[in-house]
PDB file of N, CA, C and O in Angstrom:
ATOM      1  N   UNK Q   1     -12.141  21.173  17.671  1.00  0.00           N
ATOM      2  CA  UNK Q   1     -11.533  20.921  16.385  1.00  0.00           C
ATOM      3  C   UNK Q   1     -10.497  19.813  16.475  1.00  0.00           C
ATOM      4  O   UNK Q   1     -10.568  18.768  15.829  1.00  0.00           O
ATOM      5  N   UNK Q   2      -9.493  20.137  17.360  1.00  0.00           N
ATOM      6  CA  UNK Q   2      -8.529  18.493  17.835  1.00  0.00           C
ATOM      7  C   UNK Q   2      -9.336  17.396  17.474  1.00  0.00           C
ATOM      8  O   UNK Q   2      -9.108  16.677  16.502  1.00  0.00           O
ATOM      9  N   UNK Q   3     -10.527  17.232  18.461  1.00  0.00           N
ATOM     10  CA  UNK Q   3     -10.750  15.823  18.620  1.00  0.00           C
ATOM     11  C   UNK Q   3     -11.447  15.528  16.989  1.00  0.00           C
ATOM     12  O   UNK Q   3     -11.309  14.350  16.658  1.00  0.00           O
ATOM     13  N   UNK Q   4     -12.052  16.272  16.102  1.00  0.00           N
ATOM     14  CA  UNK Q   4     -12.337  16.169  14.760  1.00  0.00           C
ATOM     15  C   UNK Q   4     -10.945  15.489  13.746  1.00  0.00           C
ATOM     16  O   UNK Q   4     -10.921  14.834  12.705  1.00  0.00           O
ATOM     17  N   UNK Q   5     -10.070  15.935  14.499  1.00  0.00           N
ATOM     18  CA  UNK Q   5      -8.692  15.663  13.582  1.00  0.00           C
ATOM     19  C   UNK Q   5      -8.184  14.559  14.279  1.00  0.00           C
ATOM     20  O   UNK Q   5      -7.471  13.820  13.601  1.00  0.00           O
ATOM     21  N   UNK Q   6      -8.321  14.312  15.205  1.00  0.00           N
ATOM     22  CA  UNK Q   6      -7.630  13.077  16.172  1.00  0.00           C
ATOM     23  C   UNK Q   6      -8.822  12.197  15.470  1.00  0.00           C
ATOM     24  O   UNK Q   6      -8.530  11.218  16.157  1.00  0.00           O
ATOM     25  N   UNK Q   7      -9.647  11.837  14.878  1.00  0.00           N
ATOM     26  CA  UNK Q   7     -10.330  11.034  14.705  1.00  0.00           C
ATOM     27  C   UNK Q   7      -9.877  10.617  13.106  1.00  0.00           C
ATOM     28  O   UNK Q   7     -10.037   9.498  12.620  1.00  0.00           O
ATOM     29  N   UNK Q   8      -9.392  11.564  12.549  1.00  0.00           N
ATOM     30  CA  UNK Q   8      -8.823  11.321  11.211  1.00  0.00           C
ATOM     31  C   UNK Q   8      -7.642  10.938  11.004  1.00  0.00           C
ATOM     32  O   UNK Q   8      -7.353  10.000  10.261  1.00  0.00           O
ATOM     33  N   UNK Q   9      -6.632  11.798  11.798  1.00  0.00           N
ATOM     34  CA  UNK Q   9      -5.100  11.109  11.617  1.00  0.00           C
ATOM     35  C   UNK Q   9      -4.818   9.398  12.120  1.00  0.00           C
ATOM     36  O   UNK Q   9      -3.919   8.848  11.484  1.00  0.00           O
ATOM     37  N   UNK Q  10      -5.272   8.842  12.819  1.00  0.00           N
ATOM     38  CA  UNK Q  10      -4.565   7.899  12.836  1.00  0.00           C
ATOM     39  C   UNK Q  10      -5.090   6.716  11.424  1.00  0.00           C
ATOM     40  O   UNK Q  10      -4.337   5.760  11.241  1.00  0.00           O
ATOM     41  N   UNK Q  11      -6.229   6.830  10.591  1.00  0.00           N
ATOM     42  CA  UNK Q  11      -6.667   6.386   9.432  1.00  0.00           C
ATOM     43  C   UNK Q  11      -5.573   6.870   8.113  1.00  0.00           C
ATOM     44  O   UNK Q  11      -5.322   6.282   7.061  1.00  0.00           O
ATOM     45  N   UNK Q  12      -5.110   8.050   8.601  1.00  0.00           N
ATOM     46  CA  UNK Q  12      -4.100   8.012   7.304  1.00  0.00           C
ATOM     47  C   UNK Q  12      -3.170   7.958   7.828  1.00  0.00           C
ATOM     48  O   UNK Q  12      -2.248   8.389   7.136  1.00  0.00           O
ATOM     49  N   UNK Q  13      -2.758   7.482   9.184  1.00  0.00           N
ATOM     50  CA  UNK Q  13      -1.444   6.917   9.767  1.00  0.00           C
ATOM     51  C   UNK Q  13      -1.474   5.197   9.414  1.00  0.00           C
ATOM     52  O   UNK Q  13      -0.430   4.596   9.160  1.00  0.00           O
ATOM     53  N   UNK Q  14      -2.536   4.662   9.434  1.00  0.00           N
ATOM     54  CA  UNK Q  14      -2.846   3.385   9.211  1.00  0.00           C
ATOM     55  C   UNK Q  14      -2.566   3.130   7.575  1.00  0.00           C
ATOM     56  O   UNK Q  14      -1.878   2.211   7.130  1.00  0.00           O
ATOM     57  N   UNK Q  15      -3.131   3.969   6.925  1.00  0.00           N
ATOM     58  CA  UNK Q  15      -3.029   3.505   4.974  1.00  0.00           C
ATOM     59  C   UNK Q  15      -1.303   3.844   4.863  1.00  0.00           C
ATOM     60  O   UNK Q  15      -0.742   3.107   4.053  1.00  0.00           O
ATOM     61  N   UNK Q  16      -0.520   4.714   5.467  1.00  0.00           N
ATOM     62  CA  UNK Q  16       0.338   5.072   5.591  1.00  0.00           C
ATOM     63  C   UNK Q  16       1.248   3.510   6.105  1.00  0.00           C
ATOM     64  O   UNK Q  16       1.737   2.841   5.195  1.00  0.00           O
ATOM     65  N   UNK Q  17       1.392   3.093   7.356  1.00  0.00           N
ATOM     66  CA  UNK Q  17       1.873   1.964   7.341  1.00  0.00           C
ATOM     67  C   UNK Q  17       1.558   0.432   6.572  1.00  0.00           C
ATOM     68  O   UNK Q  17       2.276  -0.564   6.487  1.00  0.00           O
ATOM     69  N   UNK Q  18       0.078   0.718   6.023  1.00  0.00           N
ATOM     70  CA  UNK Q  18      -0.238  -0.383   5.250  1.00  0.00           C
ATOM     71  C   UNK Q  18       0.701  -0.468   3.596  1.00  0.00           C
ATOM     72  O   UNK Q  18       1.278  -1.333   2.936  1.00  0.00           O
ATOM     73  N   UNK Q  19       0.427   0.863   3.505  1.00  0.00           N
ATOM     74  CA  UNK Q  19       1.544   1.571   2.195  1.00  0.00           C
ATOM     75  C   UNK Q  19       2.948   0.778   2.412  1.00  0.00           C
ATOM     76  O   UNK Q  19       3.392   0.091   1.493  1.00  0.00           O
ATOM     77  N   UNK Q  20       3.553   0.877   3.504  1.00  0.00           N
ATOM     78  CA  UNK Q  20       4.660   0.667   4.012  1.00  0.00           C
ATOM     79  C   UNK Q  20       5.287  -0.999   3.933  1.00  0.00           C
ATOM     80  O   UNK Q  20       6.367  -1.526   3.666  1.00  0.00           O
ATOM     81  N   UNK Q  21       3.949  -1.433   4.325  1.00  0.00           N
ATOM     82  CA  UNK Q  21       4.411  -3.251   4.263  1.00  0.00           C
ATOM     83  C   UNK Q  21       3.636  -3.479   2.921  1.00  0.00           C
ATOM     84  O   UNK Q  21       4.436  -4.166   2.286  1.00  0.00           O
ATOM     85  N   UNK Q  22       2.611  -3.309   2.180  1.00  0.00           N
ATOM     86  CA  UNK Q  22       2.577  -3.802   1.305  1.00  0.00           C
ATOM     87  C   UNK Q  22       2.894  -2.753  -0.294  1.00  0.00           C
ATOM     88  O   UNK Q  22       2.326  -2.829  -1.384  1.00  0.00           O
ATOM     89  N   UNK Q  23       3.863  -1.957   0.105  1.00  0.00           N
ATOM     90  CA  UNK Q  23       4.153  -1.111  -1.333  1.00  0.00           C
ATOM     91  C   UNK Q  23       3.282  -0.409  -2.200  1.00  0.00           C
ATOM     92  O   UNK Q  23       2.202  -0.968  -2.393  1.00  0.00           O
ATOM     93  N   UNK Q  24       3.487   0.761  -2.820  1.00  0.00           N
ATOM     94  CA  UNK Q  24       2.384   1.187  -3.707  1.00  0.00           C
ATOM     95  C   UNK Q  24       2.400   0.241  -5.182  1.00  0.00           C
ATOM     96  O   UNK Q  24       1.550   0.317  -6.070  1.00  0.00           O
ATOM     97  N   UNK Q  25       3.119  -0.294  -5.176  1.00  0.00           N
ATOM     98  CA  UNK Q  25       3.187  -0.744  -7.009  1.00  0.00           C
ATOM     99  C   UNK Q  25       1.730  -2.097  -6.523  1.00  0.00           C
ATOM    100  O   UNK Q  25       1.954  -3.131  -7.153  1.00  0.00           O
ATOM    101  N   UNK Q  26       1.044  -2.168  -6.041  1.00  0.00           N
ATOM    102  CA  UNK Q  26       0.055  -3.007  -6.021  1.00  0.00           C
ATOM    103  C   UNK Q  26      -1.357  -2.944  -5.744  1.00  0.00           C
ATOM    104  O   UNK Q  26      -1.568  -1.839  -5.243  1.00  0.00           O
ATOM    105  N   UNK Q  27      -2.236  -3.490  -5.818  1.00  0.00           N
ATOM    106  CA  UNK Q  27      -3.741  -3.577  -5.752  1.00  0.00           C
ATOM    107  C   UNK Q  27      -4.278  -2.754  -4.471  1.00  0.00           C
ATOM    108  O   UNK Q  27      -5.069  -1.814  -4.393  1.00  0.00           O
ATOM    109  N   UNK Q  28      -3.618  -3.396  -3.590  1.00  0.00           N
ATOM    110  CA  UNK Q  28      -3.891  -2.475  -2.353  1.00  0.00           C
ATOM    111  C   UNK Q  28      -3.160  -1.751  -1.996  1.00  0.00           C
ATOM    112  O   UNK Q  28      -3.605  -0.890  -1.237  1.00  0.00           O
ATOM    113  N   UNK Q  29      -1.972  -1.711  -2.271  1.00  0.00           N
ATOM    114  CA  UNK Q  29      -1.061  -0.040  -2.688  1.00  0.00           C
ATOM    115  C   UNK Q  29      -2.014   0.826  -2.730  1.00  0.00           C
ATOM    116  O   UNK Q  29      -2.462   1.547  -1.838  1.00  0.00           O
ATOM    117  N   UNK Q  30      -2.414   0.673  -4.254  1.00  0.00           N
ATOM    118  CA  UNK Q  30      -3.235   1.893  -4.845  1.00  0.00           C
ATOM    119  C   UNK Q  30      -4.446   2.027  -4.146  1.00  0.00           C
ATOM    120  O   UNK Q  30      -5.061   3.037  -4.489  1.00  0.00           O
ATOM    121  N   UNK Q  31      -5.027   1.313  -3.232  1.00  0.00           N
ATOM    122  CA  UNK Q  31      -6.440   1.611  -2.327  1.00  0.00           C
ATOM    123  C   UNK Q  31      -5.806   2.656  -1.340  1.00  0.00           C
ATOM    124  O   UNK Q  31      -6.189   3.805  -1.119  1.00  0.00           O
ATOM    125  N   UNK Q  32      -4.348   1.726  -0.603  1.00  0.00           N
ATOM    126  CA  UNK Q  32      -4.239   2.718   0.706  1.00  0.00           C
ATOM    127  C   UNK Q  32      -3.551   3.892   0.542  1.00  0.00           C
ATOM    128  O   UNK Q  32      -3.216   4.569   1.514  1.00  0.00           O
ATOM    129  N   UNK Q  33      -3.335   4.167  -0.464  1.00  0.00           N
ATOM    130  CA  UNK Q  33      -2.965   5.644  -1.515  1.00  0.00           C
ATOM    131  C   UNK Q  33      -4.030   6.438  -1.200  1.00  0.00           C
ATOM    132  O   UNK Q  33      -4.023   7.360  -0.384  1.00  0.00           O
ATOM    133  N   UNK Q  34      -5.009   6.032  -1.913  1.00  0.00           N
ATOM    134  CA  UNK Q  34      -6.179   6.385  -2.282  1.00  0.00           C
ATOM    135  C   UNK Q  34      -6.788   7.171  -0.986  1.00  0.00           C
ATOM    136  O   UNK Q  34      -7.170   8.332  -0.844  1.00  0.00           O
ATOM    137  N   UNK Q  35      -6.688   5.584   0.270  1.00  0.00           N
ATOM    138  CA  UNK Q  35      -7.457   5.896   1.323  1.00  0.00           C
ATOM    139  C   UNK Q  35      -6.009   7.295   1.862  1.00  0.00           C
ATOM    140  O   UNK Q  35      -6.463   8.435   1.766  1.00  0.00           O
ATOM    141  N   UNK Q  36      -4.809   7.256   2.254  1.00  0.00           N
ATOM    142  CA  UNK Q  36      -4.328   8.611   2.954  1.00  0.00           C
ATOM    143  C   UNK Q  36      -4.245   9.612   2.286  1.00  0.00           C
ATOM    144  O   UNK Q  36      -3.799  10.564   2.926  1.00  0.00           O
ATOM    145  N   UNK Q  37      -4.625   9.935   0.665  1.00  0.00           N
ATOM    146  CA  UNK Q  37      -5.077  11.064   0.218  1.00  0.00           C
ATOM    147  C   UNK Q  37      -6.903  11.595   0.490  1.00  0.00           C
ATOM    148  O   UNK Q  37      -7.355  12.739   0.446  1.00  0.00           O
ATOM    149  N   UNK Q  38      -7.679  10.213   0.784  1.00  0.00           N
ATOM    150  CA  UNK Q  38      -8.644  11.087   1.297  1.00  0.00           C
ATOM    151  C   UNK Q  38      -8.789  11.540   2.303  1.00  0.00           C
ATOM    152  O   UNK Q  38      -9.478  12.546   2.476  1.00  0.00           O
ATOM    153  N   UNK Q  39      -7.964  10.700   3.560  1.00  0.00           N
ATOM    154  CA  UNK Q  39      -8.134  11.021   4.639  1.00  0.00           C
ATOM    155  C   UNK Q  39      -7.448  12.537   4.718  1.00  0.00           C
ATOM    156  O   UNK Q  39      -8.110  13.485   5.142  1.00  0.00           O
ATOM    157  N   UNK Q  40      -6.273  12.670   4.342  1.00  0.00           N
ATOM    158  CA  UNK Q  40      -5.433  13.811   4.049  1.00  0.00           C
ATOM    159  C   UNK Q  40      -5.996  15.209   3.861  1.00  0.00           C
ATOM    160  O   UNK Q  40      -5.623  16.235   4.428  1.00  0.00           O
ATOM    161  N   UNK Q  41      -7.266  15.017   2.679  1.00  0.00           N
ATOM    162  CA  UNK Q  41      -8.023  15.359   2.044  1.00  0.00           C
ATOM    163  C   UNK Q  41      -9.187  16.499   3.039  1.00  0.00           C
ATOM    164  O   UNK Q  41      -9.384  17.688   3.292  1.00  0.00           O
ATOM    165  N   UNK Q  42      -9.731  15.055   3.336  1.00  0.00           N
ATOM    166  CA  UNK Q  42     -11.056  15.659   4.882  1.00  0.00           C
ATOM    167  C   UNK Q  42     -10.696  16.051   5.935  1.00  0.00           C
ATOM    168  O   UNK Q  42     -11.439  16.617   6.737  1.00  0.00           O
ATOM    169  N   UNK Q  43      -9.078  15.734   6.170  1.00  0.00           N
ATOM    170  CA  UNK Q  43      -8.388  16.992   7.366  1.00  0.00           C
ATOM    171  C   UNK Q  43      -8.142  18.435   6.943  1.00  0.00           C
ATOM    172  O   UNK Q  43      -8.384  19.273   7.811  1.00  0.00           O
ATOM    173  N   UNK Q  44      -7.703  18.878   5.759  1.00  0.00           N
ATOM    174  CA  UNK Q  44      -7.593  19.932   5.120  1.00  0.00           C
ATOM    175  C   UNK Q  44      -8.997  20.620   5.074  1.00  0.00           C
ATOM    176  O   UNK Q  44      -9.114  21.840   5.184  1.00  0.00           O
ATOM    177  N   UNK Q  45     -10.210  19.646   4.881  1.00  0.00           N
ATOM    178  CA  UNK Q  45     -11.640  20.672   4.278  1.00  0.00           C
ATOM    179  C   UNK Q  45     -12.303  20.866   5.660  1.00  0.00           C
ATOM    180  O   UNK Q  45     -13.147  21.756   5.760  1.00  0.00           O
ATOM    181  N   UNK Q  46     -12.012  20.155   6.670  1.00  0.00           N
ATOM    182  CA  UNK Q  46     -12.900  19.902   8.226  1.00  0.00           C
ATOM    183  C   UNK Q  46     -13.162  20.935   8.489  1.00  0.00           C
ATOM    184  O   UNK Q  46     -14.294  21.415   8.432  1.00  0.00           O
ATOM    185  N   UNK Q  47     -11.755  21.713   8.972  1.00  0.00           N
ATOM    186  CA  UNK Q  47     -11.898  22.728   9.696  1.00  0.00           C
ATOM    187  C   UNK Q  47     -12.624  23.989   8.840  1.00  0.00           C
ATOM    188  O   UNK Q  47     -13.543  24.430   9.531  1.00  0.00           O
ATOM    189  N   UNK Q  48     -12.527  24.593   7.768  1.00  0.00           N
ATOM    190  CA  UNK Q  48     -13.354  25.230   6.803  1.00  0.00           C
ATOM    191  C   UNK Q  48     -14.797  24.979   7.092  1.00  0.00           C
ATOM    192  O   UNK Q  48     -15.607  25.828   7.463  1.00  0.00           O
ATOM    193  N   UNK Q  49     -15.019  23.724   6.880  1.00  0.00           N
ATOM    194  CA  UNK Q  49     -16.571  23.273   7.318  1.00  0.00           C
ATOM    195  C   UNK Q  49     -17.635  23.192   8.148  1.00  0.00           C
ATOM    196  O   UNK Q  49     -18.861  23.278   8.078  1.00  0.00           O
ATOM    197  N   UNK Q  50     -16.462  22.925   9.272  1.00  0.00           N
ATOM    198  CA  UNK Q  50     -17.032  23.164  10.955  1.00  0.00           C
ATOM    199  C   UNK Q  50     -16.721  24.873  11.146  1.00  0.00           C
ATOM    200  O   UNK Q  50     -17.302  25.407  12.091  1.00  0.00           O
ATOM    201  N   UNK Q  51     -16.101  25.472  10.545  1.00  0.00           N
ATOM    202  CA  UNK Q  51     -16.691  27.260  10.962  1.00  0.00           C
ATOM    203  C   UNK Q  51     -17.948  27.609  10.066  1.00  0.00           C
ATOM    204  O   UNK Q  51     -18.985  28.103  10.510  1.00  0.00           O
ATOM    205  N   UNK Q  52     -17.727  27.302   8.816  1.00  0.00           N
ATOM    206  CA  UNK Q  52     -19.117  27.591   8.094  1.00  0.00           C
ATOM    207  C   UNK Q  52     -20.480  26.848   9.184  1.00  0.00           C
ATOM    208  O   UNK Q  52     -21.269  27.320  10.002  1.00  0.00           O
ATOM    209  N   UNK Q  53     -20.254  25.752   8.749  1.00  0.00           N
ATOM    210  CA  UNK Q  53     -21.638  24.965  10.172  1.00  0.00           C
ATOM    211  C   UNK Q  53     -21.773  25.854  11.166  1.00  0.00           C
ATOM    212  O   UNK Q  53     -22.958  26.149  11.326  1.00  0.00           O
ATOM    213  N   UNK Q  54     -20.835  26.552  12.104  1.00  0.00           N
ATOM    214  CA  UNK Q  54     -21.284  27.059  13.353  1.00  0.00           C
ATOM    215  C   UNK Q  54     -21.776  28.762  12.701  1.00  0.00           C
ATOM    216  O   UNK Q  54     -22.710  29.443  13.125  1.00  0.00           O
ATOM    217  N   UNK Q  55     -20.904  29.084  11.683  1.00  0.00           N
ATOM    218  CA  UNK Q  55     -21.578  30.596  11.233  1.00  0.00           C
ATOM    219  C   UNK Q  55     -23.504  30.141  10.545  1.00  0.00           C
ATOM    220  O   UNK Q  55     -24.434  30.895  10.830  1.00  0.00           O
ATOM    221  N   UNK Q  56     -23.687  29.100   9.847  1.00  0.00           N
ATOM    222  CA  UNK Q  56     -25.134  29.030   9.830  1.00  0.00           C
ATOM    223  C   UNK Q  56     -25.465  28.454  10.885  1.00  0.00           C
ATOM    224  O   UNK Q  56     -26.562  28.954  11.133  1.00  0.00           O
ATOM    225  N   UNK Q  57     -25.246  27.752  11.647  1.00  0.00           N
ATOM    226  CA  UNK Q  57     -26.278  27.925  13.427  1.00  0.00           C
ATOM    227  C   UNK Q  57     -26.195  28.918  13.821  1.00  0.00           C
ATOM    228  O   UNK Q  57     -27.165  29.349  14.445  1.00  0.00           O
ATOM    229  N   UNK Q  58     -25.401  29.487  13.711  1.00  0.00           N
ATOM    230  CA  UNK Q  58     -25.311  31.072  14.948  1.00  0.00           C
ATOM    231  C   UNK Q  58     -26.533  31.987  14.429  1.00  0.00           C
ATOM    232  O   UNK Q  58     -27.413  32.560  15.071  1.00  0.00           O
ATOM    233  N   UNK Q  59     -26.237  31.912  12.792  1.00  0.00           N
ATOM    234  CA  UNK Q  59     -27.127  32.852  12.240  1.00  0.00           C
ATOM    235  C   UNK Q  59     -28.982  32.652  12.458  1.00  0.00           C
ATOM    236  O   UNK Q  59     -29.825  33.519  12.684  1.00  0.00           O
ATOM    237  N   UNK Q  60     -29.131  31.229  12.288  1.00  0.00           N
ATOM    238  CA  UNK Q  60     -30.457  30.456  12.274  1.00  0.00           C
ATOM    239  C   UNK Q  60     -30.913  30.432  13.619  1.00  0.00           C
ATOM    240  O   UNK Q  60     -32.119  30.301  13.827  1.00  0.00           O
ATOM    241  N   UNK Q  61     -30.089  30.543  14.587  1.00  0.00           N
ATOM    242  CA  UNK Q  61     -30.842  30.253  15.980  1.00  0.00           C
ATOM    243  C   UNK Q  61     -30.324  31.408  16.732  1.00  0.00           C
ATOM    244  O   UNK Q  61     -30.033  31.155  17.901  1.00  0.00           O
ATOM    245  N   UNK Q  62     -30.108  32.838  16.259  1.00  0.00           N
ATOM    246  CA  UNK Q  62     -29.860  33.649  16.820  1.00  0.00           C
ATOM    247  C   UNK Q  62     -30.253  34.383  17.374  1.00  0.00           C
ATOM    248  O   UNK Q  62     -30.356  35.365  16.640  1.00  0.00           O
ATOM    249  N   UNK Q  63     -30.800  34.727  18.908  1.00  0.00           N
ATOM    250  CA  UNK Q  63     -31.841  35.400  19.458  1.00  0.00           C
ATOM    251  C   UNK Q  63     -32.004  36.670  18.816  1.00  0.00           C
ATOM    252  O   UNK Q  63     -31.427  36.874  17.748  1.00  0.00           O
ATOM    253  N   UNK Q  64     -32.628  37.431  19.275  1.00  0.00           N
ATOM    254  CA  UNK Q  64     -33.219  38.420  19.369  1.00  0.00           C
ATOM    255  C   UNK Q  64     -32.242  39.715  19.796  1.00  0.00           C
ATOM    256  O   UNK Q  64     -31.793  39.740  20.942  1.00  0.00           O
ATOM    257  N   UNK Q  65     -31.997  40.534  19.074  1.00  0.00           N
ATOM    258  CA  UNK Q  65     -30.764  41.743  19.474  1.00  0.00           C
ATOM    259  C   UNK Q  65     -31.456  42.519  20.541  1.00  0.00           C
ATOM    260  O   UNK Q  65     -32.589  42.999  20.597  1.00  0.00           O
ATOM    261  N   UNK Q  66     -30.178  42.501  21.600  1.00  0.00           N
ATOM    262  CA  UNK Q  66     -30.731  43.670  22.569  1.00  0.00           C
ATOM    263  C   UNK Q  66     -30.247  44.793  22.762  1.00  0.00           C
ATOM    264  O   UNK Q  66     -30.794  45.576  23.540  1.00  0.00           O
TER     265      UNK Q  66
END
């Protein structure tokens, strides 16, 4: 799960300093807004997602009860 999130934070660490030098009151303000609320966004839903994913593999490829 880390390395799922280590792959996301530094993208809304990046819109985050882009925010920083070029301000929100502008064109690309409002993109890199945009971009660290989604990134923000798909760190919050990941982990939810990746347990559902492994509860339908477990279920679909689940041997045989002994």
């Amino acid at each position: 799960m880390s390395q799922q999130n280590a792959m996301l934070a530094p993208m809304g660490d990046a819109a985050q300093e882009g925010l920083d030098a070029a301000g929100e009151d502008s064109i690309t303000g409002r993109r890199l807004h945009e971009m660290k609320d989604f990134y923000a966004y798909m760190t919050e839903r990941l982990i939810p997602l990746i347990d559902s994913w492994r509860e339908h593999y477990s279920a679909k490829h689940a041997g045989p009860a002994r």
